């Protein structure tokens, strides 16, 4: 098996990448570097969930790398609700730290679980990993894990893993809350319309 450093954003998103990469002949070591996750209690809960699964189920090593919150605030937070600009800065910071660890630990290959979720900016993430990895002497292993998101969701629920409902930062939490409220309002409106259209008896 070929060693590979796998940047992981959370436990549930790690399930399928670890399985699929192993099927390809890689042996992943997970690298946790996510200074975007707020509040710190949420960061800890996600890390604890990842570690428990990695130790008890997947038998994969986890490296807890640097989480420079000041750097995240300087690089990503100024973009605010400009999601494209914010996420690009966030990806670049996290993937650069993972690649730094990869070079330090003697890895040749690097990948990320970020692209399991269909809510992430797939093309932007791939572009950034492809640019950052060579600067650290690493080869990016870029795969489209998105088709396996439903399977990861089902399996993580079966395992009783904690599943978060926003990407990680305070801006994504607000965006997710707005989307949930809009979806709820749309469901209510659809039910009201259906009742109005129903024949009166």
Short mmCIF file of N, CA and C in Angstrom, two decimals, residues 26-194:
data_model
loop_
_atom_site.label_atom_id
_atom_site.label_comp_id
_atom_site.label_asym_id
_atom_site.label_seq_id
_atom_site.Cartn_x
_atom_site.Cartn_y
_atom_site.Cartn_z
N UNK A 26 -3.85 2.86 -1.93
CA UNK A 26 -3.27 3.84 -1.01
C UNK A 26 -3.59 3.46 0.44
N UNK A 27 -2.71 3.83 1.35
CA UNK A 27 -3.01 3.70 2.77
C UNK A 27 -3.02 5.10 3.37
N UNK A 28 -4.23 5.64 3.62
CA UNK A 28 -4.32 7.02 4.10
C UNK A 28 -3.90 7.18 5.56
N UNK A 29 -3.29 8.31 5.82
CA UNK A 29 -3.13 8.85 7.17
C UNK A 29 -3.89 10.16 7.16
N UNK A 30 -4.78 10.34 8.12
CA UNK A 30 -5.62 11.54 8.13
C UNK A 30 -4.87 12.71 8.76
N UNK A 31 -5.01 13.87 8.14
CA UNK A 31 -4.46 15.10 8.67
C UNK A 31 -5.61 16.05 9.00
N UNK A 32 -5.70 16.43 10.26
CA UNK A 32 -6.76 17.34 10.72
C UNK A 32 -6.18 18.75 10.84
N UNK A 33 -6.63 19.65 10.00
CA UNK A 33 -6.28 21.06 10.12
C UNK A 33 -7.46 21.88 9.61
N UNK A 34 -8.25 22.40 10.54
CA UNK A 34 -9.51 23.06 10.20
C UNK A 34 -9.77 24.27 11.11
N UNK A 35 -8.97 25.33 10.96
CA UNK A 35 -9.15 26.51 11.82
C UNK A 35 -10.42 27.29 11.50
N UNK A 36 -11.11 26.89 10.46
CA UNK A 36 -12.37 27.54 10.09
C UNK A 36 -13.52 27.16 11.02
N UNK A 37 -13.42 26.01 11.67
CA UNK A 37 -14.56 25.48 12.43
C UNK A 37 -14.77 26.28 13.71
N UNK A 38 -15.96 26.81 13.84
CA UNK A 38 -16.34 27.65 14.98
C UNK A 38 -17.70 27.19 15.52
N UNK A 39 -17.93 27.28 16.82
CA UNK A 39 -16.98 27.65 17.87
C UNK A 39 -15.99 26.51 18.15
N UNK A 40 -15.08 26.72 19.09
CA UNK A 40 -14.05 25.72 19.39
C UNK A 40 -14.70 24.42 19.88
N UNK A 41 -15.84 24.52 20.58
CA UNK A 41 -16.53 23.31 21.04
C UNK A 41 -16.99 22.45 19.86
N UNK A 42 -17.38 23.09 18.77
CA UNK A 42 -17.76 22.37 17.55
C UNK A 42 -16.53 21.72 16.92
N UNK A 43 -15.43 22.45 16.88
CA UNK A 43 -14.16 21.92 16.37
C UNK A 43 -13.78 20.65 17.14
N UNK A 44 -13.89 20.71 18.46
CA UNK A 44 -13.52 19.56 19.29
C UNK A 44 -14.46 18.39 19.08
N UNK A 45 -15.75 18.68 18.95
CA UNK A 45 -16.72 17.59 18.76
C UNK A 45 -16.46 16.86 17.45
N UNK A 46 -16.16 17.62 16.40
CA UNK A 46 -15.88 16.98 15.10
C UNK A 46 -14.59 16.16 15.16
N UNK A 47 -13.57 16.72 15.82
CA UNK A 47 -12.31 15.98 15.94
C UNK A 47 -12.51 14.71 16.76
N UNK A 48 -13.24 14.79 17.86
CA UNK A 48 -13.50 13.60 18.69
C UNK A 48 -14.24 12.53 17.89
N UNK A 49 -15.22 12.96 17.08
CA UNK A 49 -15.97 12.01 16.25
C UNK A 49 -15.06 11.34 15.24
N UNK A 50 -14.21 12.13 14.61
CA UNK A 50 -13.26 11.58 13.64
C UNK A 50 -12.31 10.59 14.29
N UNK A 51 -11.75 10.97 15.42
CA UNK A 51 -10.78 10.10 16.09
C UNK A 51 -11.40 8.78 16.54
N UNK A 52 -12.62 8.85 17.07
CA UNK A 52 -13.28 7.62 17.52
C UNK A 52 -13.48 6.66 16.37
N UNK A 53 -13.96 7.17 15.23
CA UNK A 53 -14.15 6.32 14.06
C UNK A 53 -12.82 5.80 13.53
N UNK A 54 -11.82 6.68 13.46
CA UNK A 54 -10.51 6.29 12.94
C UNK A 54 -9.88 5.18 13.79
N UNK A 55 -10.03 5.29 15.11
CA UNK A 55 -9.43 4.32 16.02
C UNK A 55 -10.20 3.01 16.06
N UNK A 56 -11.52 3.12 16.14
CA UNK A 56 -12.33 1.94 16.44
C UNK A 56 -12.84 1.21 15.20
N UNK A 57 -13.00 1.93 14.11
CA UNK A 57 -13.61 1.33 12.91
C UNK A 57 -12.63 1.24 11.75
N UNK A 58 -12.04 2.36 11.38
CA UNK A 58 -11.21 2.41 10.17
C UNK A 58 -9.77 1.99 10.40
N UNK A 59 -9.30 2.10 11.64
CA UNK A 59 -7.90 1.79 11.96
C UNK A 59 -6.95 2.58 11.06
N UNK A 60 -7.15 3.89 11.12
CA UNK A 60 -6.32 4.81 10.35
C UNK A 60 -5.74 5.84 11.32
N UNK A 61 -4.48 6.21 11.11
CA UNK A 61 -3.82 7.18 11.98
C UNK A 61 -4.35 8.59 11.72
N UNK A 62 -4.38 9.41 12.76
CA UNK A 62 -4.81 10.80 12.65
C UNK A 62 -3.70 11.71 13.17
N UNK A 63 -3.29 12.66 12.33
CA UNK A 63 -2.34 13.69 12.74
C UNK A 63 -3.12 14.98 12.96
N UNK A 64 -3.00 15.56 14.13
CA UNK A 64 -3.62 16.85 14.40
C UNK A 64 -2.57 17.92 14.11
N UNK A 65 -2.76 18.65 13.03
CA UNK A 65 -1.79 19.64 12.57
C UNK A 65 -2.13 21.01 13.13
N UNK A 66 -1.46 22.03 12.62
CA UNK A 66 -1.71 23.38 13.11
C UNK A 66 -3.08 23.89 12.72
N UNK A 67 -3.65 24.71 13.58
CA UNK A 67 -4.94 25.35 13.32
C UNK A 67 -4.79 26.82 13.65
N UNK A 68 -4.27 27.58 12.71
CA UNK A 68 -3.97 28.99 12.94
C UNK A 68 -5.23 29.83 12.70
N UNK A 69 -5.95 30.09 13.79
CA UNK A 69 -7.21 30.83 13.67
C UNK A 69 -6.99 32.29 13.28
N UNK A 70 -5.88 32.85 13.73
CA UNK A 70 -5.58 34.23 13.35
C UNK A 70 -5.35 34.32 11.84
N UNK A 71 -4.67 33.32 11.30
CA UNK A 71 -4.43 33.31 9.85
C UNK A 71 -5.74 33.16 9.09
N UNK A 72 -6.65 32.35 9.63
CA UNK A 72 -7.96 32.19 8.97
C UNK A 72 -8.74 33.51 9.01
N UNK A 73 -8.70 34.16 10.14
CA UNK A 73 -9.41 35.44 10.26
C UNK A 73 -8.84 36.48 9.28
N UNK A 74 -7.54 36.45 9.08
CA UNK A 74 -6.91 37.40 8.17
C UNK A 74 -7.14 37.06 6.70
N UNK A 75 -7.17 35.76 6.38
CA UNK A 75 -7.25 35.34 4.99
C UNK A 75 -8.67 35.15 4.48
N UNK A 76 -9.53 34.55 5.30
CA UNK A 76 -10.86 34.15 4.83
C UNK A 76 -11.99 35.03 5.35
N UNK A 77 -11.92 35.40 6.61
CA UNK A 77 -13.03 36.15 7.21
C UNK A 77 -13.35 37.46 6.50
N UNK A 78 -12.36 38.20 5.99
CA UNK A 78 -12.70 39.46 5.33
C UNK A 78 -13.64 39.31 4.13
N UNK A 79 -13.70 38.11 3.56
CA UNK A 79 -14.61 37.88 2.42
C UNK A 79 -16.06 37.82 2.87
N UNK A 80 -16.28 37.57 4.15
CA UNK A 80 -17.64 37.55 4.68
C UNK A 80 -18.54 36.57 3.94
N UNK A 81 -19.65 37.10 3.41
CA UNK A 81 -20.62 36.24 2.73
C UNK A 81 -20.37 36.12 1.23
N UNK A 82 -19.20 36.55 0.78
CA UNK A 82 -18.76 36.28 -0.59
C UNK A 82 -18.19 34.87 -0.58
N UNK A 83 -19.08 33.89 -0.80
CA UNK A 83 -18.72 32.51 -0.54
C UNK A 83 -17.55 32.03 -1.39
N UNK A 84 -17.53 32.37 -2.66
CA UNK A 84 -16.45 31.91 -3.54
C UNK A 84 -15.10 32.38 -3.00
N UNK A 85 -15.00 33.65 -2.68
CA UNK A 85 -13.72 34.20 -2.22
C UNK A 85 -13.36 33.65 -0.84
N UNK A 86 -14.35 33.54 0.03
CA UNK A 86 -14.10 33.03 1.39
C UNK A 86 -13.63 31.59 1.37
N UNK A 87 -14.34 30.74 0.61
CA UNK A 87 -14.00 29.32 0.58
C UNK A 87 -12.66 29.07 -0.09
N UNK A 88 -12.36 29.82 -1.13
CA UNK A 88 -11.05 29.68 -1.77
C UNK A 88 -9.92 29.97 -0.78
N UNK A 89 -10.06 31.06 -0.04
CA UNK A 89 -9.04 31.40 0.94
C UNK A 89 -8.94 30.33 2.03
N UNK A 90 -10.08 29.82 2.43
CA UNK A 90 -10.14 28.78 3.47
C UNK A 90 -9.49 27.49 2.97
N UNK A 91 -9.84 27.06 1.77
CA UNK A 91 -9.23 25.85 1.20
C UNK A 91 -7.72 26.00 1.13
N UNK A 92 -7.28 27.16 0.63
CA UNK A 92 -5.84 27.37 0.44
C UNK A 92 -5.08 27.26 1.76
N UNK A 93 -5.63 27.84 2.81
CA UNK A 93 -4.98 27.81 4.11
C UNK A 93 -4.89 26.39 4.65
N UNK A 94 -5.99 25.67 4.61
CA UNK A 94 -6.04 24.32 5.18
C UNK A 94 -5.21 23.34 4.37
N UNK A 95 -5.30 23.42 3.05
CA UNK A 95 -4.55 22.48 2.21
C UNK A 95 -3.05 22.76 2.25
N UNK A 96 -2.68 24.02 2.40
CA UNK A 96 -1.25 24.34 2.52
C UNK A 96 -0.68 23.75 3.80
N UNK A 97 -1.43 23.84 4.89
CA UNK A 97 -0.96 23.26 6.15
C UNK A 97 -0.87 21.74 6.04
N UNK A 98 -1.85 21.12 5.41
CA UNK A 98 -1.79 19.66 5.21
C UNK A 98 -0.57 19.28 4.38
N UNK A 99 -0.32 20.04 3.33
CA UNK A 99 0.84 19.74 2.47
C UNK A 99 2.15 19.98 3.21
N UNK A 100 2.20 20.99 4.07
CA UNK A 100 3.40 21.21 4.87
C UNK A 100 3.68 20.01 5.75
N UNK A 101 2.62 19.48 6.38
CA UNK A 101 2.75 18.29 7.23
C UNK A 101 3.17 17.10 6.37
N UNK A 102 2.58 17.00 5.17
CA UNK A 102 2.94 15.90 4.28
C UNK A 102 4.42 15.90 3.94
N UNK A 103 4.94 17.05 3.61
CA UNK A 103 6.37 17.14 3.30
C UNK A 103 7.21 16.80 4.53
N UNK A 104 6.81 17.34 5.67
CA UNK A 104 7.55 17.11 6.92
C UNK A 104 7.58 15.64 7.30
N UNK A 105 6.48 14.93 7.02
CA UNK A 105 6.37 13.52 7.42
C UNK A 105 6.82 12.56 6.32
N UNK A 106 7.27 13.07 5.19
CA UNK A 106 7.80 12.21 4.15
C UNK A 106 6.78 11.58 3.22
N UNK A 107 5.59 12.17 3.13
CA UNK A 107 4.59 11.65 2.20
C UNK A 107 4.90 12.12 0.78
N UNK A 108 4.40 11.36 -0.18
CA UNK A 108 4.53 11.74 -1.58
C UNK A 108 3.18 12.19 -2.15
N UNK A 109 2.09 11.63 -1.61
CA UNK A 109 0.76 11.88 -2.16
C UNK A 109 -0.13 12.56 -1.10
N UNK A 110 -1.05 13.41 -1.61
CA UNK A 110 -1.97 14.11 -0.71
C UNK A 110 -3.34 14.21 -1.37
N UNK A 111 -4.39 14.13 -0.54
CA UNK A 111 -5.75 14.28 -1.03
C UNK A 111 -6.57 14.95 0.06
N UNK A 112 -7.86 15.12 -0.18
CA UNK A 112 -8.74 15.77 0.80
C UNK A 112 -10.14 15.18 0.75
N UNK A 113 -10.80 15.20 1.90
CA UNK A 113 -12.19 14.74 1.98
C UNK A 113 -13.18 15.87 1.68
N UNK A 114 -12.68 17.08 1.49
CA UNK A 114 -13.58 18.22 1.28
C UNK A 114 -14.58 17.98 0.16
N UNK A 115 -14.15 17.23 -0.85
CA UNK A 115 -14.98 17.10 -2.04
C UNK A 115 -15.94 15.91 -1.98
N UNK A 116 -16.19 15.38 -0.79
CA UNK A 116 -17.28 14.42 -0.64
C UNK A 116 -18.61 15.16 -0.71
N UNK A 117 -18.66 16.28 -0.03
CA UNK A 117 -19.91 17.03 0.07
C UNK A 117 -20.23 17.78 -1.22
N UNK A 118 -21.46 17.62 -1.72
CA UNK A 118 -21.87 18.38 -2.91
C UNK A 118 -22.04 19.86 -2.63
N UNK A 119 -21.94 20.25 -1.36
CA UNK A 119 -22.10 21.65 -0.99
C UNK A 119 -20.79 22.43 -1.10
N UNK A 120 -19.69 21.72 -1.29
CA UNK A 120 -18.40 22.39 -1.42
C UNK A 120 -18.18 22.86 -2.86
N UNK A 121 -17.20 23.74 -3.03
CA UNK A 121 -16.87 24.26 -4.37
C UNK A 121 -15.84 23.32 -5.00
N UNK A 122 -16.34 22.32 -5.70
CA UNK A 122 -15.51 21.23 -6.19
C UNK A 122 -14.36 21.71 -7.07
N UNK A 123 -14.67 22.49 -8.10
CA UNK A 123 -13.63 22.92 -9.04
C UNK A 123 -12.60 23.80 -8.36
N UNK A 124 -13.04 24.69 -7.50
CA UNK A 124 -12.12 25.58 -6.79
C UNK A 124 -11.17 24.79 -5.90
N UNK A 125 -11.72 23.80 -5.20
CA UNK A 125 -10.90 22.99 -4.31
C UNK A 125 -9.85 22.21 -5.10
N UNK A 126 -10.25 21.63 -6.21
CA UNK A 126 -9.31 20.88 -7.04
C UNK A 126 -8.22 21.76 -7.60
N UNK A 127 -8.61 22.93 -8.02
CA UNK A 127 -7.64 23.89 -8.58
C UNK A 127 -6.61 24.28 -7.52
N UNK A 128 -7.08 24.51 -6.30
CA UNK A 128 -6.17 24.93 -5.23
C UNK A 128 -5.25 23.79 -4.81
N UNK A 129 -5.78 22.59 -4.65
CA UNK A 129 -4.93 21.46 -4.29
C UNK A 129 -3.88 21.21 -5.36
N UNK A 130 -4.27 21.31 -6.62
CA UNK A 130 -3.33 21.09 -7.73
C UNK A 130 -2.23 22.14 -7.76
N UNK A 131 -2.53 23.34 -7.26
CA UNK A 131 -1.53 24.40 -7.23
C UNK A 131 -0.65 24.32 -5.98
N UNK A 132 -1.24 23.96 -4.85
CA UNK A 132 -0.51 23.98 -3.59
C UNK A 132 0.41 22.77 -3.43
N UNK A 133 -0.08 21.58 -3.75
CA UNK A 133 0.68 20.36 -3.48
C UNK A 133 2.08 20.38 -4.11
N UNK A 134 2.23 20.74 -5.38
CA UNK A 134 3.57 20.73 -5.97
C UNK A 134 4.55 21.68 -5.30
N UNK A 135 4.04 22.75 -4.70
CA UNK A 135 4.93 23.69 -4.00
C UNK A 135 5.60 23.03 -2.81
N UNK A 136 4.99 21.97 -2.30
CA UNK A 136 5.56 21.23 -1.17
C UNK A 136 6.16 19.90 -1.63
N UNK A 137 6.29 19.72 -2.93
CA UNK A 137 6.87 18.50 -3.46
C UNK A 137 5.96 17.30 -3.41
N UNK A 138 4.65 17.53 -3.32
CA UNK A 138 3.68 16.44 -3.22
C UNK A 138 2.88 16.29 -4.51
N UNK A 139 2.36 15.10 -4.72
CA UNK A 139 1.50 14.81 -5.86
C UNK A 139 0.05 14.79 -5.40
N UNK A 140 -0.80 15.66 -5.95
CA UNK A 140 -2.21 15.64 -5.55
C UNK A 140 -2.93 14.43 -6.12
N UNK A 141 -3.73 13.80 -5.29
CA UNK A 141 -4.59 12.70 -5.74
C UNK A 141 -6.02 13.26 -5.70
N UNK A 142 -6.48 13.67 -6.86
CA UNK A 142 -7.77 14.37 -6.96
C UNK A 142 -8.82 13.41 -7.46
N UNK A 143 -9.85 13.19 -6.66
CA UNK A 143 -10.92 12.28 -7.01
C UNK A 143 -12.27 12.96 -6.76
N UNK A 144 -13.25 12.61 -7.55
CA UNK A 144 -14.60 13.12 -7.34
C UNK A 144 -15.34 12.15 -6.43
N UNK A 145 -15.37 12.47 -5.15
CA UNK A 145 -16.03 11.60 -4.17
C UNK A 145 -17.52 11.93 -4.02
N UNK A 146 -18.00 12.95 -4.71
CA UNK A 146 -19.38 13.40 -4.51
C UNK A 146 -20.43 12.32 -4.78
N UNK A 147 -20.25 11.43 -5.79
CA UNK A 147 -21.28 10.40 -5.99
C UNK A 147 -21.47 9.47 -4.80
N UNK A 148 -20.51 9.47 -3.88
CA UNK A 148 -20.58 8.58 -2.74
C UNK A 148 -21.10 9.28 -1.47
N UNK A 149 -21.53 10.51 -1.64
CA UNK A 149 -22.06 11.26 -0.50
C UNK A 149 -23.29 10.58 0.14
N UNK A 150 -24.26 10.09 -0.65
CA UNK A 150 -25.41 9.41 -0.03
C UNK A 150 -24.99 8.18 0.78
N UNK A 151 -24.01 7.43 0.26
CA UNK A 151 -23.53 6.25 0.99
C UNK A 151 -22.84 6.67 2.29
N UNK A 152 -22.04 7.72 2.23
CA UNK A 152 -21.37 8.21 3.44
C UNK A 152 -22.39 8.69 4.46
N UNK A 153 -23.45 9.35 3.99
CA UNK A 153 -24.50 9.83 4.88
C UNK A 153 -25.20 8.66 5.57
N UNK A 154 -25.57 7.66 4.78
CA UNK A 154 -26.25 6.49 5.34
C UNK A 154 -25.37 5.76 6.36
N UNK A 155 -24.12 5.53 5.97
CA UNK A 155 -23.22 4.76 6.84
C UNK A 155 -22.92 5.52 8.14
N UNK A 156 -22.70 6.82 8.03
CA UNK A 156 -22.38 7.59 9.24
C UNK A 156 -23.56 7.60 10.21
N UNK A 157 -24.78 7.62 9.66
CA UNK A 157 -25.96 7.56 10.53
C UNK A 157 -26.06 6.20 11.20
N UNK A 158 -25.77 5.14 10.44
CA UNK A 158 -25.81 3.80 11.01
C UNK A 158 -24.79 3.63 12.13
N UNK A 159 -23.65 4.31 11.99
CA UNK A 159 -22.60 4.24 13.00
C UNK A 159 -22.86 5.16 14.18
N UNK A 160 -23.90 5.99 14.07
CA UNK A 160 -24.23 6.92 15.15
C UNK A 160 -23.26 8.07 15.27
N UNK A 161 -22.61 8.43 14.17
CA UNK A 161 -21.64 9.52 14.19
C UNK A 161 -22.34 10.87 14.27
N UNK A 162 -21.72 11.81 14.94
CA UNK A 162 -22.22 13.18 14.95
C UNK A 162 -22.10 13.75 13.55
N UNK A 163 -23.20 14.33 13.06
CA UNK A 163 -23.22 14.94 11.72
C UNK A 163 -23.58 16.41 11.88
N UNK A 164 -22.67 17.27 11.46
CA UNK A 164 -22.90 18.71 11.56
C UNK A 164 -23.82 19.19 10.45
N UNK A 165 -24.44 20.36 10.65
CA UNK A 165 -25.37 20.88 9.63
C UNK A 165 -24.87 22.18 9.00
N UNK A 166 -23.57 22.43 9.10
CA UNK A 166 -22.96 23.54 8.38
C UNK A 166 -21.48 23.21 8.16
N UNK A 167 -20.86 23.89 7.21
CA UNK A 167 -19.49 23.55 6.83
C UNK A 167 -18.54 23.72 8.00
N UNK A 168 -18.57 24.88 8.65
CA UNK A 168 -17.68 25.05 9.77
C UNK A 168 -17.57 26.47 10.30
N UNK A 169 -17.43 27.45 9.42
CA UNK A 169 -17.22 28.81 9.90
C UNK A 169 -18.54 29.49 10.25
N UNK A 170 -18.44 30.63 10.90
CA UNK A 170 -19.65 31.34 11.34
C UNK A 170 -20.48 31.82 10.15
N UNK A 171 -19.83 32.09 9.03
CA UNK A 171 -20.57 32.53 7.85
C UNK A 171 -21.37 31.37 7.25
N UNK A 172 -20.75 30.20 7.20
CA UNK A 172 -21.46 29.03 6.65
C UNK A 172 -22.60 28.62 7.57
N UNK A 173 -22.44 28.82 8.88
CA UNK A 173 -23.52 28.51 9.81
C UNK A 173 -24.73 29.40 9.54
N UNK A 174 -24.47 30.68 9.31
CA UNK A 174 -25.56 31.61 9.02
C UNK A 174 -26.22 31.28 7.68
N UNK A 175 -25.41 30.97 6.68
CA UNK A 175 -25.95 30.62 5.36
C UNK A 175 -26.81 29.36 5.44
N UNK A 176 -26.33 28.36 6.19
CA UNK A 176 -27.09 27.11 6.32
C UNK A 176 -28.41 27.35 7.05
N UNK A 177 -28.39 28.21 8.06
CA UNK A 177 -29.63 28.50 8.80
C UNK A 177 -30.65 29.18 7.90
N UNK A 178 -30.18 30.11 7.06
CA UNK A 178 -31.08 30.79 6.13
C UNK A 178 -31.68 29.79 5.14
N UNK A 179 -30.85 28.90 4.63
CA UNK A 179 -31.33 27.89 3.66
C UNK A 179 -32.36 26.97 4.31
N UNK A 180 -32.14 26.60 5.57
CA UNK A 180 -33.11 25.74 6.24
C UNK A 180 -34.44 26.46 6.44
N UNK A 181 -34.38 27.73 6.82
CA UNK A 181 -35.61 28.51 7.01
C UNK A 181 -36.35 28.67 5.68
N UNK A 182 -35.62 28.92 4.60
CA UNK A 182 -36.24 29.07 3.29
C UNK A 182 -36.90 27.77 2.85
N UNK A 183 -36.23 26.66 3.10
CA UNK A 183 -36.80 25.36 2.73
C UNK A 183 -38.06 25.07 3.55
N UNK A 184 -38.01 25.41 4.84
CA UNK A 184 -39.18 25.21 5.70
C UNK A 184 -40.35 26.06 5.22
N UNK A 185 -40.07 27.32 4.87
CA UNK A 185 -41.14 28.21 4.40
C UNK A 185 -41.73 27.70 3.08
N UNK A 186 -40.86 27.17 2.23
CA UNK A 186 -41.34 26.64 0.94
C UNK A 186 -42.24 25.43 1.16
N UNK A 187 -41.87 24.57 2.12
CA UNK A 187 -42.71 23.40 2.42
C UNK A 187 -44.07 23.83 2.96
N UNK A 188 -44.06 24.83 3.83
CA UNK A 188 -45.32 25.33 4.38
C UNK A 188 -46.21 25.92 3.28
N UNK A 189 -45.58 26.67 2.37
CA UNK A 189 -46.35 27.28 1.28
C UNK A 189 -46.93 26.21 0.36
N UNK A 190 -46.16 25.16 0.11
CA UNK A 190 -46.65 24.08 -0.75
C UNK A 190 -47.82 23.35 -0.11
N UNK A 191 -47.75 23.13 1.19
CA UNK A 191 -48.85 22.46 1.89
C UNK A 191 -50.10 23.33 1.88
N UNK A 192 -49.91 24.64 2.08
CA UNK A 192 -51.05 25.55 2.07
C UNK A 192 -51.69 25.58 0.70
N UNK A 193 -50.86 25.58 -0.36
CA UNK A 193 -51.39 25.59 -1.73
C UNK A 193 -52.15 24.30 -2.01
N UNK A 194 -51.63 23.17 -1.51
CA UNK A 194 -52.29 21.89 -1.73
C UNK A 194 -53.65 21.85 -1.03
#
